[in-house]
Structures are given as C-alpha cells and as structure tokens.
C-alpha cells in the first residue's frame, strides 16, 4: 500500500485541477467496483452495490496550492493561495505546474520575518523576462508544492497527505470489502480545500442515507503544541466536531461500536479549526446523518505532512467494517 500512497501524494492536484489524481484513482478502483461516474464538477464516484440503503464515503482528491496572479517584466510570478496556506511554510520550498514547470518561492527584503505575507512573495521559474515566463506559465495557472514522499518506517512524510492518504484508504477498503451491506458510493471529491464544494454537489446527487468523510486531523503530540487529544499511532479518530460539522451523535456512536466490536483502536477527535466534506454532506436536502474518520497528521498544509502507517492500516480495516455493518440510526 505504501507504493500506492507514494503515487497518490506525488500526483499533481491543487483544488480545481484534480484530473491527474482522478485518472490514477479511476484505474485503481475500476476492477473492484460495479460502476464509475464523473460528475460535472469532476468528482469521481465509484459505486459498489450491496444493499438498499446508500452509504456515501468522501475523501478529497485536491490539495492546497498557489495560483499565478501576475507576471512582472523580469519574469517573476506573483501568486495567491488556493486553500489555507501560510506564507511561512513556503520559504525554501519549490512548486510545480501541470506542465512540469518548476518554481522556487522567494521573498522581498523584510525588516522582520513576522512581516511576511503572501503579497511579499514571488515565484522564480528561472525566466529573465515576462515573455520568457509567459512561454511556460499563464495567469490563473495553479501550482502544487513539489516534495517527494519519504518512508521513515512507521511514519510517512509527504505533501498532500491531506487528503490523498484518505484516498488511499478508501481505495484499499474498496479492494478488501467483500459484502458491503449498503450500496456504497465512494466519492473522491474535488475542491474541498476551497470550501467543501465537490462533496456538496455529490451528496445532492446521491442523497445518501449515511455519509462518512475521511480526512486528516491535527495532533497535540509535538513539543509545546496546541492542546489536542489526538496523537500519531493511537489509531484513526471518530470525529466529534470541527468548524464545518457537529457529527450526528448516532453516527458517532455507531462508529465507536464498530471500532470496539472489531478491536480497532480509535481516538475521539475535537478539532478546533478546519472543516471536512461531512459538513457539506450533513446539510444536504433535508439533512443526512454524517460522521468522520480522521487520520492523525502532523504539520498539515505544509510540504511535509506526517502520518503513522499503523493508523492508516487500522483506518482501512475500520472503513471495511463500516461498509459491512448496518447503521440503524
Ligand atoms: Co486540508
Ligand atoms: Zn483535508
């Protein structure tokens, strides 16, 4: 599974430009599902039939990135963030565009580092003039962080663990599940990082009886971190809340029962800031019961997001069992 994770996290896919990731996932899941659809926004919906009720799963394919806003006369690019991105996390980093063009993030001279904002930064693609730069990059092009996958043993590090690690888990669970008790609509959603947009239309189209999003969540297990009762290596989480959702209590309870019945370690998660596709699913039509399984992740929205592989393996098993266990509400 590490090989699949490496391919997924290294694929190019800022919000709105998910086609490389979608093609990769489509090839991967097609043999294991009954039907594959792509909707107007670009969501990939893999359907595996097994029951009368509909279970919608959602993992987002998009990652954070940057968009070109201006090219100056010396060939430097100005940019804005696509999704939540701190300018500090970009210093010393590289990005790459869909056509393979690589750029380096630079900063203007600053009196103090705390004065750094996105508008004081630029991307250097090695061009010496506007004309030369324009041969490779246009206004509105998006770039993703460029950084390779690293396997540290139990811990895995890469850009875009948010949320490709969940895409990998969802793919692997579709491969392993034998008898789902639902018609499973496994959505690989687009544009989560800019406001849960893909999941919103996918849920409207599917009208699920139950929705479960899979995403990463923060941890409180690094030196002097913010207080948070989630740590790497202690299992996937059952989310209680984040900024987008108060998970349906009966779904939370159901998820805890499934974890306990199958001896899957899990943690309860209260995330103070950040949202998930469950927020969009839950508010569909007259409301959908919704929950979230998260994979603990350090350094979210940086070039080096870190997860624990044992949490990933437990996450796959948890998701398989959730597909095989009926939610009674
Ligand atoms: Co994110
Ligand atoms: Zn995410």
PDB file of N, CA, C and O and ligand atoms in Angstrom, residues 60 62 64 84 162-163 192-193 215-216 275 300-301 305, ligand 1:
ATOM      1  N   UNK A  60     -11.160  13.680  -0.204  1.00  0.00           N
ATOM      2  CA  UNK A  60     -10.928  14.678  -1.253  1.00  0.00           C
ATOM      3  C   UNK A  60      -9.600  14.474  -1.983  1.00  0.00           C
ATOM      4  O   UNK A  60      -8.587  14.124  -1.388  1.00  0.00           O
ATOM      5  N   UNK A  62      -8.221  16.889  -3.980  1.00  0.00           N
ATOM      6  CA  UNK A  62      -7.456  18.126  -4.165  1.00  0.00           C
ATOM      7  C   UNK A  62      -6.500  18.384  -3.023  1.00  0.00           C
ATOM      8  O   UNK A  62      -6.656  17.872  -1.923  1.00  0.00           O
ATOM      9  N   UNK A  64      -3.810  21.714  -1.351  1.00  0.00           N
ATOM     10  CA  UNK A  64      -3.561  23.150  -1.351  1.00  0.00           C
ATOM     11  C   UNK A  64      -2.538  23.495  -2.434  1.00  0.00           C
ATOM     12  O   UNK A  64      -1.779  22.631  -2.869  1.00  0.00           O
ATOM     13  N   UNK A  84      -6.010  26.906   2.405  1.00  0.00           N
ATOM     14  CA  UNK A  84      -5.336  27.516   3.561  1.00  0.00           C
ATOM     15  C   UNK A  84      -3.836  27.247   3.574  1.00  0.00           C
ATOM     16  O   UNK A  84      -3.394  26.118   3.745  1.00  0.00           O
ATOM     17  N   UNK A 162      -2.850  15.235   3.186  1.00  0.00           N
ATOM     18  CA  UNK A 162      -4.188  15.832   3.206  1.00  0.00           C
ATOM     19  C   UNK A 162      -4.613  16.026   1.761  1.00  0.00           C
ATOM     20  O   UNK A 162      -4.196  16.984   1.127  1.00  0.00           O
ATOM     21  N   UNK A 163      -5.384  15.178   1.136  1.00  0.00           N
ATOM     22  CA  UNK A 163      -6.135  14.114   1.763  1.00  0.00           C
ATOM     23  C   UNK A 163      -5.927  12.806   1.001  1.00  0.00           C
ATOM     24  O   UNK A 163      -6.753  11.921   1.035  1.00  0.00           O
ATOM     25  N   UNK A 192     -12.282  20.455  -2.014  1.00  0.00           N
ATOM     26  CA  UNK A 192     -12.552  20.506  -0.567  1.00  0.00           C
ATOM     27  C   UNK A 192     -11.839  21.681   0.072  1.00  0.00           C
ATOM     28  O   UNK A 192     -12.380  22.363   0.930  1.00  0.00           O
ATOM     29  N   UNK A 193     -10.605  21.901  -0.379  1.00  0.00           N
ATOM     30  CA  UNK A 193      -9.754  22.913   0.274  1.00  0.00           C
ATOM     31  C   UNK A 193     -10.244  24.340   0.055  1.00  0.00           C
ATOM     32  O   UNK A 193      -9.762  25.268   0.691  1.00  0.00           O
ATOM     33  N   UNK A 215     -10.668  12.095   6.342  1.00  0.00           N
ATOM     34  CA  UNK A 215      -9.749  13.213   6.151  1.00  0.00           C
ATOM     35  C   UNK A 215      -8.643  13.120   7.195  1.00  0.00           C
ATOM     36  O   UNK A 215      -8.655  12.213   8.030  1.00  0.00           O
ATOM     37  N   UNK A 216      -7.706  14.047   7.149  1.00  0.00           N
ATOM     38  CA  UNK A 216      -6.674  14.103   8.176  1.00  0.00           C
ATOM     39  C   UNK A 216      -7.133  15.048   9.286  1.00  0.00           C
ATOM     40  O   UNK A 216      -8.018  15.873   9.073  1.00  0.00           O
ATOM     41  N   UNK A 275     -12.325  22.195   8.383  1.00  0.00           N
ATOM     42  CA  UNK A 275     -13.597  21.576   8.011  1.00  0.00           C
ATOM     43  C   UNK A 275     -13.375  20.286   7.247  1.00  0.00           C
ATOM     44  O   UNK A 275     -12.247  19.949   6.902  1.00  0.00           O
ATOM     45  N   UNK A 300       0.091  19.753   9.072  1.00  0.00           N
ATOM     46  CA  UNK A 300      -0.905  19.835   7.995  1.00  0.00           C
ATOM     47  C   UNK A 300      -0.766  21.146   7.221  1.00  0.00           C
ATOM     48  O   UNK A 300      -0.480  22.193   7.809  1.00  0.00           O
ATOM     49  N   UNK A 301      -0.991  21.071   5.935  1.00  0.00           N
ATOM     50  CA  UNK A 301      -0.865  22.197   4.998  1.00  0.00           C
ATOM     51  C   UNK A 301       0.564  22.729   4.931  1.00  0.00           C
ATOM     52  O   UNK A 301       0.791  23.935   4.771  1.00  0.00           O
ATOM     53  N   UNK A 305       3.770  16.763   5.472  1.00  0.00           N
ATOM     54  CA  UNK A 305       2.715  16.275   6.350  1.00  0.00           C
ATOM     55  C   UNK A 305       3.060  14.844   6.764  1.00  0.00           C
ATOM     56  O   UNK A 305       3.446  14.030   5.928  1.00  0.00           O
TER      57      UNK A 305
HETATM   58 CO1  LIG B   1      -6.682  20.405   4.033  1.00  0.00          CO
END
